[in-house]
Tab-separated table of C-alpha atoms in Angstrom:
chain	number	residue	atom	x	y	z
A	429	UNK	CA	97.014	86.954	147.395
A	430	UNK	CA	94.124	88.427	145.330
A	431	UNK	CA	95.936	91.520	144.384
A	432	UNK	CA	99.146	89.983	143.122
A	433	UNK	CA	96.729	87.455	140.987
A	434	UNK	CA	95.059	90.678	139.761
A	435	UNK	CA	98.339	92.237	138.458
A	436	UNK	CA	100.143	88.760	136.878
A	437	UNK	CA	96.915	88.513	134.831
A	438	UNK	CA	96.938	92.445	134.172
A	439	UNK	CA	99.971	91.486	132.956
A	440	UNK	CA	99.159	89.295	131.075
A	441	UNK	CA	96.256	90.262	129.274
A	442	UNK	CA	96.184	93.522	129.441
A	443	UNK	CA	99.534	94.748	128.521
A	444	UNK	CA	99.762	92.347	125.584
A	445	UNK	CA	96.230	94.520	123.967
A	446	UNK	CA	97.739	97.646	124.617
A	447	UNK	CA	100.868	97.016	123.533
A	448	UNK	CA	99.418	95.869	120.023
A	449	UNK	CA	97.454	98.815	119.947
A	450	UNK	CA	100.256	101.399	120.761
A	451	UNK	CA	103.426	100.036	119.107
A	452	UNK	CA	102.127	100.630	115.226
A	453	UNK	CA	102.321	104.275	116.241
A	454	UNK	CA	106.129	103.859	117.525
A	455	UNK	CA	109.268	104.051	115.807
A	456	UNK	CA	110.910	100.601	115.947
A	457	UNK	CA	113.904	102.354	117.950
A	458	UNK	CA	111.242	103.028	120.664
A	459	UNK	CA	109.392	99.421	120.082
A	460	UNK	CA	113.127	98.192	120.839
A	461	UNK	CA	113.615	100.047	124.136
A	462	UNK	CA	110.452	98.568	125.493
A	463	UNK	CA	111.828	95.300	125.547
A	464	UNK	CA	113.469	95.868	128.783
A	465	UNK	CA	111.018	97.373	130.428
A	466	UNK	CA	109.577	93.941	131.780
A	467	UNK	CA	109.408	90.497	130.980
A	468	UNK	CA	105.448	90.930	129.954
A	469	UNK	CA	106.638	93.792	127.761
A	470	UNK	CA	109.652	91.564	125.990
A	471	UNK	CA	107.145	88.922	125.836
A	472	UNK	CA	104.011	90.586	124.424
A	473	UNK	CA	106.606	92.648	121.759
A	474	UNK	CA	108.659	89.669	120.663
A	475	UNK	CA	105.764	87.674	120.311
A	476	UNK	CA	104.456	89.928	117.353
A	477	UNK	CA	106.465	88.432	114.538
A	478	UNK	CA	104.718	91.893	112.344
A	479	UNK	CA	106.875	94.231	114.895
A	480	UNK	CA	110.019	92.292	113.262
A	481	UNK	CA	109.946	92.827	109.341
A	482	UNK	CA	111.208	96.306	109.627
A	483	UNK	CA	114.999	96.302	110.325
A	484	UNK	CA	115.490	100.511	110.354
A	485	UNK	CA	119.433	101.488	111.221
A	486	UNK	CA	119.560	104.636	109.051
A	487	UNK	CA	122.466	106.649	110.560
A	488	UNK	CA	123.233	104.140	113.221
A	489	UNK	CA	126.531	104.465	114.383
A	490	UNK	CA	128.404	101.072	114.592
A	491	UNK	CA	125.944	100.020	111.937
A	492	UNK	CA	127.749	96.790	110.441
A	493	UNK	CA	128.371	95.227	114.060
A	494	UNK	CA	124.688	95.917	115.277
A	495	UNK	CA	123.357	93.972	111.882
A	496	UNK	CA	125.371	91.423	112.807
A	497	UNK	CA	123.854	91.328	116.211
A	498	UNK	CA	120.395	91.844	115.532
A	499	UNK	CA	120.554	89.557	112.214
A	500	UNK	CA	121.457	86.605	114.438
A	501	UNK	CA	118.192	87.226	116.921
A	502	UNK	CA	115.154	84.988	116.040
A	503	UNK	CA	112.968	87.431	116.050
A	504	UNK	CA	114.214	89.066	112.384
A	505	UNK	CA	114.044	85.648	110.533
A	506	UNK	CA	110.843	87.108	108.767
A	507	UNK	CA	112.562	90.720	108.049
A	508	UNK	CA	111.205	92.175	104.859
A	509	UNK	CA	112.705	95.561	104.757
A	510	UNK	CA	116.532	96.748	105.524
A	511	UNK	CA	117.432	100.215	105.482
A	512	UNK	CA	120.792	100.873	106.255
A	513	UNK	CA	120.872	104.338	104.382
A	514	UNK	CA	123.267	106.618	105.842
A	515	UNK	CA	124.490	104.284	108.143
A	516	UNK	CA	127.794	104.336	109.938
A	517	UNK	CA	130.947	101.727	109.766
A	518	UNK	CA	129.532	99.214	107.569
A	519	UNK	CA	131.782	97.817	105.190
A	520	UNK	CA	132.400	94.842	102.969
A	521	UNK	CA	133.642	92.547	105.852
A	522	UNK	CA	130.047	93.089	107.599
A	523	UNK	CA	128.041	91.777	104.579
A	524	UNK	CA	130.430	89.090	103.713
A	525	UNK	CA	130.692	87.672	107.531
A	526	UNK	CA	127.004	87.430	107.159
A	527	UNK	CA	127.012	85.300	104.267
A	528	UNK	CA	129.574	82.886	106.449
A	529	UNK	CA	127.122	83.051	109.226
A	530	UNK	CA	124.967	79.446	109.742
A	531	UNK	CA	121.611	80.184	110.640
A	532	UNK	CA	121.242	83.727	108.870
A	533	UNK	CA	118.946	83.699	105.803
A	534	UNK	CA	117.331	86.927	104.616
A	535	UNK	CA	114.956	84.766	101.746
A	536	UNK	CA	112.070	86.650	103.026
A	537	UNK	CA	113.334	90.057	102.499
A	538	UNK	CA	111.687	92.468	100.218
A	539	UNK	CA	113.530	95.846	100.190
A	540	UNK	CA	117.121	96.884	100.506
A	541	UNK	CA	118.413	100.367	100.862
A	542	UNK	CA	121.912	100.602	100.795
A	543	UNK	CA	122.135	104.380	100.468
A	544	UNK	CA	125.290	106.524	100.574
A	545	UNK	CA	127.178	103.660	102.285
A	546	UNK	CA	130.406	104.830	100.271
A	547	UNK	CA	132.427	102.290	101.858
A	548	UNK	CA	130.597	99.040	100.366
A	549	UNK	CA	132.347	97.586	96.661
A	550	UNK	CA	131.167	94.990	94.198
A	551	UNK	CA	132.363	92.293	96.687
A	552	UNK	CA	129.773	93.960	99.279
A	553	UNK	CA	127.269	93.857	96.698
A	554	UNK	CA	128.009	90.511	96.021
A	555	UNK	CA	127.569	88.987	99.660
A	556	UNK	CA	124.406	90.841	100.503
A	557	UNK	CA	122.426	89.972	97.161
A	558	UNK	CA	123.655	86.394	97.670
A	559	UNK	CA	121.243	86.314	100.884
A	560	UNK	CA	117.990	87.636	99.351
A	561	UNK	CA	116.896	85.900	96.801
A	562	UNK	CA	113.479	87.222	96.301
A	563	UNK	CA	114.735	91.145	97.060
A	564	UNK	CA	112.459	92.988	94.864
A	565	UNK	CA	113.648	96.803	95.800
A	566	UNK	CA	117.237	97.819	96.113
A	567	UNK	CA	118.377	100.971	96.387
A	568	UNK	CA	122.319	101.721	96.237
A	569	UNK	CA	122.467	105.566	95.612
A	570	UNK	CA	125.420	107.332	95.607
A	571	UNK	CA	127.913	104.012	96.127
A	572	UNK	CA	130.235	105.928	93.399
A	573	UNK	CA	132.951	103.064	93.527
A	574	UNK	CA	130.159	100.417	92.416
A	575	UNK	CA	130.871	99.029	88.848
A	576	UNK	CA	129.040	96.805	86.327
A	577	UNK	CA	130.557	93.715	88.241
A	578	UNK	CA	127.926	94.534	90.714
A	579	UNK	CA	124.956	94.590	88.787
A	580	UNK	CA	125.877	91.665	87.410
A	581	UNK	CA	125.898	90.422	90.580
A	582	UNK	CA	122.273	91.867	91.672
A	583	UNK	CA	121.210	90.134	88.315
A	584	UNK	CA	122.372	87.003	89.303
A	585	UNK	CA	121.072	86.467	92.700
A	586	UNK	CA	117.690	88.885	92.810
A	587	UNK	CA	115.777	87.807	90.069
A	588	UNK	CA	112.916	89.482	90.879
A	589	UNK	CA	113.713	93.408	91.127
A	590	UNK	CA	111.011	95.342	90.135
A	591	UNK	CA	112.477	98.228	91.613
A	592	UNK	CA	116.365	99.488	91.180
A	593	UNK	CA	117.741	102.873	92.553
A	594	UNK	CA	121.300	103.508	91.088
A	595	UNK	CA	121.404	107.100	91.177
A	596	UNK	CA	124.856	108.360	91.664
A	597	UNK	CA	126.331	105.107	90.391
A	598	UNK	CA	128.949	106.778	88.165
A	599	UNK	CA	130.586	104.267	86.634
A	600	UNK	CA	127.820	101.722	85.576
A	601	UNK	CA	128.099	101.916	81.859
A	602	UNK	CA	125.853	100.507	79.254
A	603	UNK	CA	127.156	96.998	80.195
A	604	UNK	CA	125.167	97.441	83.513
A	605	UNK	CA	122.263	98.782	81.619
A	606	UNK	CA	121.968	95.499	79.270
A	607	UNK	CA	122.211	93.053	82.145
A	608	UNK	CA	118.981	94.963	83.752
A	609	UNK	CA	117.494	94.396	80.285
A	610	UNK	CA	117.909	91.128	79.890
A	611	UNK	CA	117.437	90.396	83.497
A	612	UNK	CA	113.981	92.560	84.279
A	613	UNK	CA	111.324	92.374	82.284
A	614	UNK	CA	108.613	92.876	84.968
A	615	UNK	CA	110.874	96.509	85.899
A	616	UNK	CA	108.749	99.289	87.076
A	617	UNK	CA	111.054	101.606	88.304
A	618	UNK	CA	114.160	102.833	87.441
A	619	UNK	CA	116.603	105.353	89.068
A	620	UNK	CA	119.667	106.346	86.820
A	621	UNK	CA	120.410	109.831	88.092
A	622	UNK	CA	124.060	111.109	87.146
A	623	UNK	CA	125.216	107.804	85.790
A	624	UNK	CA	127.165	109.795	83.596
A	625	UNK	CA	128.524	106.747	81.766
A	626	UNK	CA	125.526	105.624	79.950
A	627	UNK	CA	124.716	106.632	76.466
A	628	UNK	CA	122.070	106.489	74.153
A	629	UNK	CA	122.436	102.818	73.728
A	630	UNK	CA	122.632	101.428	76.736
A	631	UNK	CA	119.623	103.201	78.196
A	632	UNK	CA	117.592	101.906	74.453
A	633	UNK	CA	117.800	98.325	75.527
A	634	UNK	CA	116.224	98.706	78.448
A	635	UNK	CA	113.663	100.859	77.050
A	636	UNK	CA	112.826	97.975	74.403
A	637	UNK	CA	112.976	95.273	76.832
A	638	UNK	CA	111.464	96.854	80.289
A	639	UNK	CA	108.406	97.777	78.978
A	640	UNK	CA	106.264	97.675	81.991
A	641	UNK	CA	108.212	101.020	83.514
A	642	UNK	CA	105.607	102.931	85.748
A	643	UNK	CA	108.490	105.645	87.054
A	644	UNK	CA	112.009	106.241	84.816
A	645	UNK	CA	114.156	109.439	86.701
A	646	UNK	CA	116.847	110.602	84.178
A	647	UNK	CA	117.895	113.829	86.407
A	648	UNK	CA	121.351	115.447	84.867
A	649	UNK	CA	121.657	113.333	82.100
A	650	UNK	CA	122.498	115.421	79.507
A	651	UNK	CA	124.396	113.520	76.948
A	652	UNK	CA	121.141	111.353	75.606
A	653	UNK	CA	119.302	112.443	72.293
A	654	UNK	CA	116.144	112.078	70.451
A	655	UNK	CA	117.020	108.195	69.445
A	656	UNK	CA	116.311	107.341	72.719
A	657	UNK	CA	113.745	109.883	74.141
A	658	UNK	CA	111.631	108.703	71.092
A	659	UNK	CA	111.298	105.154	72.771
A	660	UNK	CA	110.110	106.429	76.251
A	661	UNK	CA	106.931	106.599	73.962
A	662	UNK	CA	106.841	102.863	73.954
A	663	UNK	CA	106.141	102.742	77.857
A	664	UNK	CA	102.547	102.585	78.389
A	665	UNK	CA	102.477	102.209	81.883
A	666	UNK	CA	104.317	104.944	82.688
A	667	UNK	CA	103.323	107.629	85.119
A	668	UNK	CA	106.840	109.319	86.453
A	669	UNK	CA	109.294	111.291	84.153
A	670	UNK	CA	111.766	113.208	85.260
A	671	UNK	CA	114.001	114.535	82.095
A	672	UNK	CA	115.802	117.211	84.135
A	673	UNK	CA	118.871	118.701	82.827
A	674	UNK	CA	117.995	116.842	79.045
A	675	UNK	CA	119.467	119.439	77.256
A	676	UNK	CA	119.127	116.831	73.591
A	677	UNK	CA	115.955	116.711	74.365
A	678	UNK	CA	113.543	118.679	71.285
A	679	UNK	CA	110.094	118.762	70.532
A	680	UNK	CA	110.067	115.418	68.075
A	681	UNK	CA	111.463	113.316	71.628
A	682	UNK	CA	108.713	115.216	73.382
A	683	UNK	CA	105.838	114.296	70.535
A	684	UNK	CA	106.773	110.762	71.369
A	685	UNK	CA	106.975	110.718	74.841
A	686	UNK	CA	103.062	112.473	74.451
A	687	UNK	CA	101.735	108.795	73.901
A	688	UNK	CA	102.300	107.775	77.523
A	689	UNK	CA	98.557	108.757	78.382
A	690	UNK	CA	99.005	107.922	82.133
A	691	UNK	CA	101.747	110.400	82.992
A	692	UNK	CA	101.042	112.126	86.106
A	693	UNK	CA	104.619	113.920	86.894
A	694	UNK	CA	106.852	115.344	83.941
A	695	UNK	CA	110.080	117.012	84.944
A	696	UNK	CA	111.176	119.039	81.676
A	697	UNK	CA	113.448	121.457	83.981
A	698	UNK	CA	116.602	122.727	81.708
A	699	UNK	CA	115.394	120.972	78.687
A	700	UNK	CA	116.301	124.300	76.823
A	701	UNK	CA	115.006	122.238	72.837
A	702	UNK	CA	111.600	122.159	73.756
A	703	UNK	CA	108.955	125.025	72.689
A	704	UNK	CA	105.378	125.304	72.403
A	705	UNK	CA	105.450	122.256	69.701
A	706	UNK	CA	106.451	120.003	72.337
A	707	UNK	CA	104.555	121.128	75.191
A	708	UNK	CA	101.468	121.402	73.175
A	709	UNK	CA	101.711	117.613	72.206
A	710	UNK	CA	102.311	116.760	75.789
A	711	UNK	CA	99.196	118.718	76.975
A	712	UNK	CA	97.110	116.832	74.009
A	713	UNK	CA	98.106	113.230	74.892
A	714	UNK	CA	98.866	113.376	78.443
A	715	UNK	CA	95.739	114.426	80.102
A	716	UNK	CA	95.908	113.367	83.714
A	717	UNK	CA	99.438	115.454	84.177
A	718	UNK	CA	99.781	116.586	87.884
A	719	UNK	CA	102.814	118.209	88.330
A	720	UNK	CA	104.672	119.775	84.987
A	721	UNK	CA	107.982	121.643	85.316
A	722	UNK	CA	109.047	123.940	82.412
A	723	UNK	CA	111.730	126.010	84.698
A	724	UNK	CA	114.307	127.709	82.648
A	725	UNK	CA	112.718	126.507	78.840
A	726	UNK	CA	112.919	130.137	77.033
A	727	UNK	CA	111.212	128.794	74.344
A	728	UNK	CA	107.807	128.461	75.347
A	729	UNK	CA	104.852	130.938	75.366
A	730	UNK	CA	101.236	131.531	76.399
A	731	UNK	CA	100.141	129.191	73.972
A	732	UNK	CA	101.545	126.035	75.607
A	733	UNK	CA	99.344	127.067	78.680
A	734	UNK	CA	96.050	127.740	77.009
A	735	UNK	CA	97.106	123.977	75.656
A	736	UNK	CA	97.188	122.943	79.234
A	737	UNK	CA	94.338	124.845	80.448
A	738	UNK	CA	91.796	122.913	78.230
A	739	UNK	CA	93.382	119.695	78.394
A	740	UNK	CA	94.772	119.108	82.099
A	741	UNK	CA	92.857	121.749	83.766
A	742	UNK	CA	91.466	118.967	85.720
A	743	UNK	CA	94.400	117.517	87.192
A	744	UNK	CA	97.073	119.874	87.226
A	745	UNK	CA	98.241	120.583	90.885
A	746	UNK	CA	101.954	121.995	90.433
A	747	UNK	CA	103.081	124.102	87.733
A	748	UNK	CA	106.396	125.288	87.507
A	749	UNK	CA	107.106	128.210	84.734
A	750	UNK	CA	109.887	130.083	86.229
A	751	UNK	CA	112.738	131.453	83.997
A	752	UNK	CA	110.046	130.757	80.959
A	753	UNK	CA	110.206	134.517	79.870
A	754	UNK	CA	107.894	134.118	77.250
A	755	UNK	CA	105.010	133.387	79.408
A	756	UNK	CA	103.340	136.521	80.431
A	757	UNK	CA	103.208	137.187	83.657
A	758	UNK	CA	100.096	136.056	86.189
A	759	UNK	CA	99.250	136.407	89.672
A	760	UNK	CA	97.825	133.315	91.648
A	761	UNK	CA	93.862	134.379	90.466
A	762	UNK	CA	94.783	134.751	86.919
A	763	UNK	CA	96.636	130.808	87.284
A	764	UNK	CA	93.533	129.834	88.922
A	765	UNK	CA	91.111	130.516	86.316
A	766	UNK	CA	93.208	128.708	83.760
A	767	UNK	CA	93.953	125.605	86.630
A	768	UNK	CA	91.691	125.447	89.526
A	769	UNK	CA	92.923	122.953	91.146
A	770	UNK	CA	96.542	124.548	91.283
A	771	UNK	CA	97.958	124.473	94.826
A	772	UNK	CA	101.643	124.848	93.934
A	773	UNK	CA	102.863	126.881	91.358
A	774	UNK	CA	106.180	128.978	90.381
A	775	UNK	CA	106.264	132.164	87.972
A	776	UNK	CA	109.044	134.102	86.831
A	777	UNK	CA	108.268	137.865	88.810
């Protein structure tokens, strides 16, 4: 009788410790499996209500019917983050059925991601942000067939977003924009990639009114102008820039945008304006840069580097100058000297 004893409270006790020391390490697909391995296992894993805030079914197959499932087990009443990018077969009908469900709340949930799931509309939008009140990052990138009507809706039943991902959204328009405006003061980051609808405008307003911003990504927006880049300069907080493709862009945007002081990462790829006037300011006000991208900008020259030398020497890590044919041309000890701390860097050959 002694050795069965032994192994019930091996089971017990033992597995139970292990368990919470191994399954942090796990992905929650393999913290799932080891529920059936035995009733101590099920027991010991359910019993960790942590294990449970992570809901991960990017590319699952059968996606909208396995939410279903696993939102009605007890054991995800306390989920924080849902990431259902990529995923498979979820539709509409998946997030509305939801919303009919008794029983299924989502208040604590925290994070959303809702990428490339092309088959999800405003109506979609609508049920899901209906269950999670206190979301405060959502992510819908690339959902082309989205409209205003949704953000309208995310405004509505998420007041507290601090975080919004709409790249790809092609048809919010400057409508969208001035519900997030009026909707999100306390904003701090803000995806707009290729939402090719939004003009100079649209994008102001929430300049003016979001003016806690930490990370703004403009990638291929190329119909904005110096109106607006001029009031990126009113963001003090903010530490992420990517202006790729800004092809309005000139050095009197870039003067302004030199008074965010705590700008660590400044995309200026294709921004074909901007010369040595521009970059110089940036170097001079934006001292803690670590990764600056000039690719493709013919119009700068040695002298924007010397800028950079004696002003972010010290925290420069990547340095992009390819296609910048006015910048002589240095191997990797000649870039050192100037930036020691370089690690990544790209130069026309």
């Amino acid at each position: 009788m002694a050795a069965p004893a032994a192994d019930e409270a091996w089971c017990r006790e033992t597995v139970p410790r292990v368990m919470e020391l191994v399954i942090p390490r796990l992905p929650q697909r393999d913290v799932c499996a080891l529920l059936a391995v035995s009733p101590w296992c099920y027991r010991a894993l359910v019993g960790n209500p942590r294990l449970w805030e992570v809901l991960d079914m990017r590319e699952m197959k059968n996606a909208g019917d396995r939410l279903i499932s696993a939102l009605s087990l007890a054991r995800y009443r306390h989920l924080k983050v849902l990431n259902l990018e990529f995923a498979q077969n979820i539709e509409d009908r998946h997030f509305v059925h939801l919303k009919e469900m008794s029983g299924i709340s989502l208040e604590n949930l925290e994070f959303l991601n809702l990428n490339a799931c092309q088959k999800i509309s405003d109506k979609g939008i609508e049920a899901i942000t209906s269950l999670c009140p206190n979301l405060q990052g959502l992510s819908i990138y690339w959902i082309v067939g989205l409209t205003d009507l949704s953000i309208g809706h995310i405004t509505k039943n998420c007041r507290q977003i601090m975080d919004l991902n709409l790249s790809g959204c092609k048809n919010i328009s400057d409508k969208g924009m001035s519900l997030i405006a009026n909707s999100y003061q306390g904003l701090k980051k803000l995806n707009i990639t290729r939402c090719i609808k939004l003009t100079d405008d649209g994008l102001k307003e929430v300049l003016q009114r979001c003016s806690l911003l930490e990370s703004l990504n403009l990638y291929a927006l190329s119909s904005f102008t110096d109106k607006v880049y001029k009031d990126i300069g009113l963001l003090s907080n903010l530490t992420f820039l990517d202006l790729c493709g800004a092809q309005n862009l000139t050095d009197d945007g870039l003067v302004c945008i030199s008074k965010c002081g705590g700008l660590t990462y400044l995309n200026l790829t294709w921004c074909v304006r901007v010369t040595d006037a521009g970059v110089i300011a940036i170097a001079q006000g934006c001292r803690s840069l670590e990764l600056l991208s000039l690719f493709g900008i013919v119009g700068v020259t040695d002298a924007c580097l010397e800028a950079l030398s004696k002003s972010c020497s010290n925290s420069l890590t990547t340095l992009d100058v390819n296609g910048c044919v006015g910048i002589k041309r240095r191997n990797r000890d000649d870039l050192l000297e100037l930036f020691p701390l370089l690690s990544c860097f790209k130069v026309h050959s």
